[in-house]
GROMACS .gro file of N, CA and C in nm:
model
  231
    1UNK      N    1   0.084  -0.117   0.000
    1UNK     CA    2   0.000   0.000   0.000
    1UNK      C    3   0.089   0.124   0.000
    2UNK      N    4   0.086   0.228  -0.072
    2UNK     CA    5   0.140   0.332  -0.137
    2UNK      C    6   0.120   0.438   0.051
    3UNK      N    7   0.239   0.544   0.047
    3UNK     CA    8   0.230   0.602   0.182
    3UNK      C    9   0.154   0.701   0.117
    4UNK      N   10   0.053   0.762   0.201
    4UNK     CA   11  -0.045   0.872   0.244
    4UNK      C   12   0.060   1.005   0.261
    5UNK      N   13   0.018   1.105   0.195
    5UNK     CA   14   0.067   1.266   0.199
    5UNK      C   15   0.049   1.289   0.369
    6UNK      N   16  -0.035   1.209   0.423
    6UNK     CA   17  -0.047   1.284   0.609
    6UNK      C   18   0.077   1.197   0.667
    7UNK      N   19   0.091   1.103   0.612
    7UNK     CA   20   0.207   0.996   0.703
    7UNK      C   21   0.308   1.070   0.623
    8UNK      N   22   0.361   1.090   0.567
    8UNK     CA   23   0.500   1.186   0.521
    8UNK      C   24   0.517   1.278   0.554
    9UNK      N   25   0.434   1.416   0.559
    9UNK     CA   26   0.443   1.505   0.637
    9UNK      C   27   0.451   1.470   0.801
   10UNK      N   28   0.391   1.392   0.800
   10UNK     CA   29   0.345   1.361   0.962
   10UNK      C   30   0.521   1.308   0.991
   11UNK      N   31   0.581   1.224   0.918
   11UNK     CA   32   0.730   1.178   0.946
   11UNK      C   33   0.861   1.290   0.904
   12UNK      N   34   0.810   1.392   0.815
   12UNK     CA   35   0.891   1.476   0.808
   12UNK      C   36   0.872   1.591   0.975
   13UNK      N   37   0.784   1.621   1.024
   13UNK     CA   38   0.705   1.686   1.096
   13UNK      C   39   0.830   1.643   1.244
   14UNK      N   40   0.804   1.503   1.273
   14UNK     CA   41   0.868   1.455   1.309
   14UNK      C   42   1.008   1.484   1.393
   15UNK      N   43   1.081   1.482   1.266
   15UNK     CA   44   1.208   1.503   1.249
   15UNK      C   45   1.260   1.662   1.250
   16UNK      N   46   1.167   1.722   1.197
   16UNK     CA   47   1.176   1.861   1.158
   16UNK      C   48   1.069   1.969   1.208
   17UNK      N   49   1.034   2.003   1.349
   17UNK     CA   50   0.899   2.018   1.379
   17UNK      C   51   0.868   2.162   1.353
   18UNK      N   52   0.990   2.223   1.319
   18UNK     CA   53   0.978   2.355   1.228
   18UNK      C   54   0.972   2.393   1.109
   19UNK      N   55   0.923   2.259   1.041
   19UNK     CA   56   0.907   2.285   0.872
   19UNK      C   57   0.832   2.340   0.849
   20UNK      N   58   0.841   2.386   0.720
   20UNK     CA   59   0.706   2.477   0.638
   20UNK      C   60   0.727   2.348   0.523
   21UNK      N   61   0.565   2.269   0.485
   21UNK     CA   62   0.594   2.110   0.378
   21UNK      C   63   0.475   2.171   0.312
   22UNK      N   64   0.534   2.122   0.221
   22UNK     CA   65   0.385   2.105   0.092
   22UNK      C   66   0.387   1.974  -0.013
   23UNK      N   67   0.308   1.884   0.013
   23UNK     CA   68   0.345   1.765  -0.035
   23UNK      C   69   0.220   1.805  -0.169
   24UNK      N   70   0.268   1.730  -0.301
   24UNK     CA   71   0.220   1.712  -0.381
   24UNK      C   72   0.242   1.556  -0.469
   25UNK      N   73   0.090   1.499  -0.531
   25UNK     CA   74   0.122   1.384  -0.537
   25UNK      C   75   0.130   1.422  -0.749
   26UNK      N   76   0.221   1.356  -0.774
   26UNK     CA   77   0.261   1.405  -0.984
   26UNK      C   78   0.200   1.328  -1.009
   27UNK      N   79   0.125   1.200  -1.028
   27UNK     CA   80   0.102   1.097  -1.084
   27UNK      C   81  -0.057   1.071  -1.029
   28UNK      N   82  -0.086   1.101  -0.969
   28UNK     CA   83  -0.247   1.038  -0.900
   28UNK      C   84  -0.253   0.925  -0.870
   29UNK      N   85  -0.115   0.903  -0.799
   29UNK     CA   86  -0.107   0.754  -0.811
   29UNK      C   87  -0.069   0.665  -0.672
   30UNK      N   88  -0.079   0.816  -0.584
   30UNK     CA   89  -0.030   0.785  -0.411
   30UNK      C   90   0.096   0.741  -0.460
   31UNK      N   91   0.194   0.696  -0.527
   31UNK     CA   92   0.345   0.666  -0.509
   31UNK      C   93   0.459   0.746  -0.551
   32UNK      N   94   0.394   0.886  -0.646
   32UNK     CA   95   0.547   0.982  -0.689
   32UNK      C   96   0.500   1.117  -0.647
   33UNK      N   97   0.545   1.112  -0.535
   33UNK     CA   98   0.511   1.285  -0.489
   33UNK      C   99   0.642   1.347  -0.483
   34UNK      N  100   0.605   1.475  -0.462
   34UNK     CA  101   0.674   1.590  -0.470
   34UNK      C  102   0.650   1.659  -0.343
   35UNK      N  103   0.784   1.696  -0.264
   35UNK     CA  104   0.743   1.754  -0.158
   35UNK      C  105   0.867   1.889  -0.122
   36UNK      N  106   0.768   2.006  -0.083
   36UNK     CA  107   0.878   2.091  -0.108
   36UNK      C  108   0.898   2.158   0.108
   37UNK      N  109   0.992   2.136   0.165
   37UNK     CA  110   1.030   2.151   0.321
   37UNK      C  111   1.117   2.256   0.312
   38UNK      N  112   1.071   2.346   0.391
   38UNK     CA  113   1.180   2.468   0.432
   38UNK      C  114   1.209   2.476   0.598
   39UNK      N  115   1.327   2.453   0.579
   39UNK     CA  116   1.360   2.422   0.804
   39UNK      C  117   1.464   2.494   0.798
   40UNK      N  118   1.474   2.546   0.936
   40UNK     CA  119   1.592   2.632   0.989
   40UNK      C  120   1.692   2.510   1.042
   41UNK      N  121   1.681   2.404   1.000
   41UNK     CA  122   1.754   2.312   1.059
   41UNK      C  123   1.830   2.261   0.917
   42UNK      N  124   1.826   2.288   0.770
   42UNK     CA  125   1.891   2.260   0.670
   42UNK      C  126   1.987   2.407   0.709
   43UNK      N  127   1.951   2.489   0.758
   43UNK     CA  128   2.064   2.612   0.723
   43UNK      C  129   2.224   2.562   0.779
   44UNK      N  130   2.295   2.653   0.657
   44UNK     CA  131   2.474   2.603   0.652
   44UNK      C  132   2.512   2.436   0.624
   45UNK      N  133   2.377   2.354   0.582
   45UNK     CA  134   2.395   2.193   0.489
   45UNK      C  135   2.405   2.245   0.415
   46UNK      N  136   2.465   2.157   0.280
   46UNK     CA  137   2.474   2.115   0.121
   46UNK      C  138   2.322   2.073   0.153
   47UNK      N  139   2.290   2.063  -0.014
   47UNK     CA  140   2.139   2.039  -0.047
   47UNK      C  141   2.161   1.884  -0.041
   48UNK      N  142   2.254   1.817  -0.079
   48UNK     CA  143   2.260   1.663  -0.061
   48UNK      C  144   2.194   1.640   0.118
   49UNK      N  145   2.294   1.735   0.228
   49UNK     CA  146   2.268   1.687   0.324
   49UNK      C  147   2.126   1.765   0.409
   50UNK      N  148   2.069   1.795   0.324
   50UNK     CA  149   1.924   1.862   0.347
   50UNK      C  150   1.857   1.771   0.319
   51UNK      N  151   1.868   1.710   0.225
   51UNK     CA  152   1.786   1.555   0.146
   51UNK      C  153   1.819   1.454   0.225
   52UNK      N  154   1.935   1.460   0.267
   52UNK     CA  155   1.954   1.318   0.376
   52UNK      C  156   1.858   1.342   0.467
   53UNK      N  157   1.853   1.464   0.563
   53UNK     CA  158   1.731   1.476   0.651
   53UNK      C  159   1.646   1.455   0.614
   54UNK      N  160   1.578   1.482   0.491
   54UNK     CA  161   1.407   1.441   0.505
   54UNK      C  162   1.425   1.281   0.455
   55UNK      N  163   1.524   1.229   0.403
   55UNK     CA  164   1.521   1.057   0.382
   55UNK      C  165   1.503   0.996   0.522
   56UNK      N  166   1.613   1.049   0.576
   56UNK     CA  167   1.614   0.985   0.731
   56UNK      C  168   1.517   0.941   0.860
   57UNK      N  169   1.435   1.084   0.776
   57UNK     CA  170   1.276   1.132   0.869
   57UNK      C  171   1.170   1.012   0.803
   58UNK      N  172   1.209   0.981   0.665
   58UNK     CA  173   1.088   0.883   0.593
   58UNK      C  174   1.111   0.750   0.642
   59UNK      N  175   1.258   0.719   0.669
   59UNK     CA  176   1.273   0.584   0.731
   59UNK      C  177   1.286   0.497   0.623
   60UNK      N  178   1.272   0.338   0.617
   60UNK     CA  179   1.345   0.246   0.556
   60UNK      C  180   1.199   0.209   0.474
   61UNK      N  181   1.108   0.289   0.466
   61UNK     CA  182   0.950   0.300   0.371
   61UNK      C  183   1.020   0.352   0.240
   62UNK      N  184   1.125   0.444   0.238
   62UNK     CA  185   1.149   0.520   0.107
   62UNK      C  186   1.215   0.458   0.003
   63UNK      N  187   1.176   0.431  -0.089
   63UNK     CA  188   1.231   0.318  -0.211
   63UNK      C  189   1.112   0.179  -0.221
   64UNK      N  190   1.033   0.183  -0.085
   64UNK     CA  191   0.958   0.070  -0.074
   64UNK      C  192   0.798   0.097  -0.077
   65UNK      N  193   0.763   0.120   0.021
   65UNK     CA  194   0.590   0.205   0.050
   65UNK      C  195   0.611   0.361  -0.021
   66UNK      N  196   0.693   0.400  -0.038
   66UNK     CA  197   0.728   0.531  -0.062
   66UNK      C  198   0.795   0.476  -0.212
   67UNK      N  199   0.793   0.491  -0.334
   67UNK     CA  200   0.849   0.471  -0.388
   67UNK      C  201   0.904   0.611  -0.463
   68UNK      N  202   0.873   0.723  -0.494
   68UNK     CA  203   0.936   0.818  -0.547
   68UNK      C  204   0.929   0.954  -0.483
   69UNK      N  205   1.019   1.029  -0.423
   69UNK     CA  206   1.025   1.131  -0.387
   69UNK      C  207   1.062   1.269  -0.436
   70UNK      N  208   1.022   1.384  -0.487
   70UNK     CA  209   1.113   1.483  -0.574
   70UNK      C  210   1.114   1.564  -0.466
   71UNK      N  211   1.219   1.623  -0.423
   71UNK     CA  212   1.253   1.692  -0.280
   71UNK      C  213   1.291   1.873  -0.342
   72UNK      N  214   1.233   1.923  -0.285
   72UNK     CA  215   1.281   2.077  -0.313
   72UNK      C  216   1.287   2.107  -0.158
   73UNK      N  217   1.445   2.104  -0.095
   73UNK     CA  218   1.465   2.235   0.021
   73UNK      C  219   1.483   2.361   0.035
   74UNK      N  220   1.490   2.396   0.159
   74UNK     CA  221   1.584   2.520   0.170
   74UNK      C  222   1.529   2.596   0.287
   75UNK      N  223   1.571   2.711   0.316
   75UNK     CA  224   1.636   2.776   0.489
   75UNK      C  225   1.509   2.898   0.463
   76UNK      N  226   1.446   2.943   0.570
   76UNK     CA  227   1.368   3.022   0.585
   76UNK      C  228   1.415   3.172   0.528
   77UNK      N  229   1.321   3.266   0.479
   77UNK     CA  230   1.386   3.393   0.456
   77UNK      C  231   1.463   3.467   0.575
   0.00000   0.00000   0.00000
């Protein structure tokens, strides 16, 4: 069963309880969303290690229940 936009936010949320998320699903298909997280907790990472955080937050679901993620970060104004 494909993960739910509330259980991803809800696991980014998590990890990151100062995000600003906007999950979007590309496909209508519950499995290739797009999710765009802005945290004061990526500020002074590389964008690689901004993406490691929200992988980390999805847990060992991502590649599996989660199968596609398109990640847009970045640091509050």
């Amino acid at each position: 069963m494909p993960m739910q936009a509330n259980e991803i936010e809800r696991r980014i949320r998590e990890a990151l309880p100062d995000a600003r998320i906007e999950i979007q699903d590309l496909a209508g298909d519950g499995d290739h969303w797009a999710a765009t997280v802005v945290s004061e907790a990526f500020r002074g990472k590389t964008r690689v290690q901004q993406h490691q955080l929200v992988y980390k937050a999805i847990g060992t679901e991502m590649g599996g229940q989660l199968h596609a993620l398109a990640l847009t970060t970045g640091v509050p104004d």
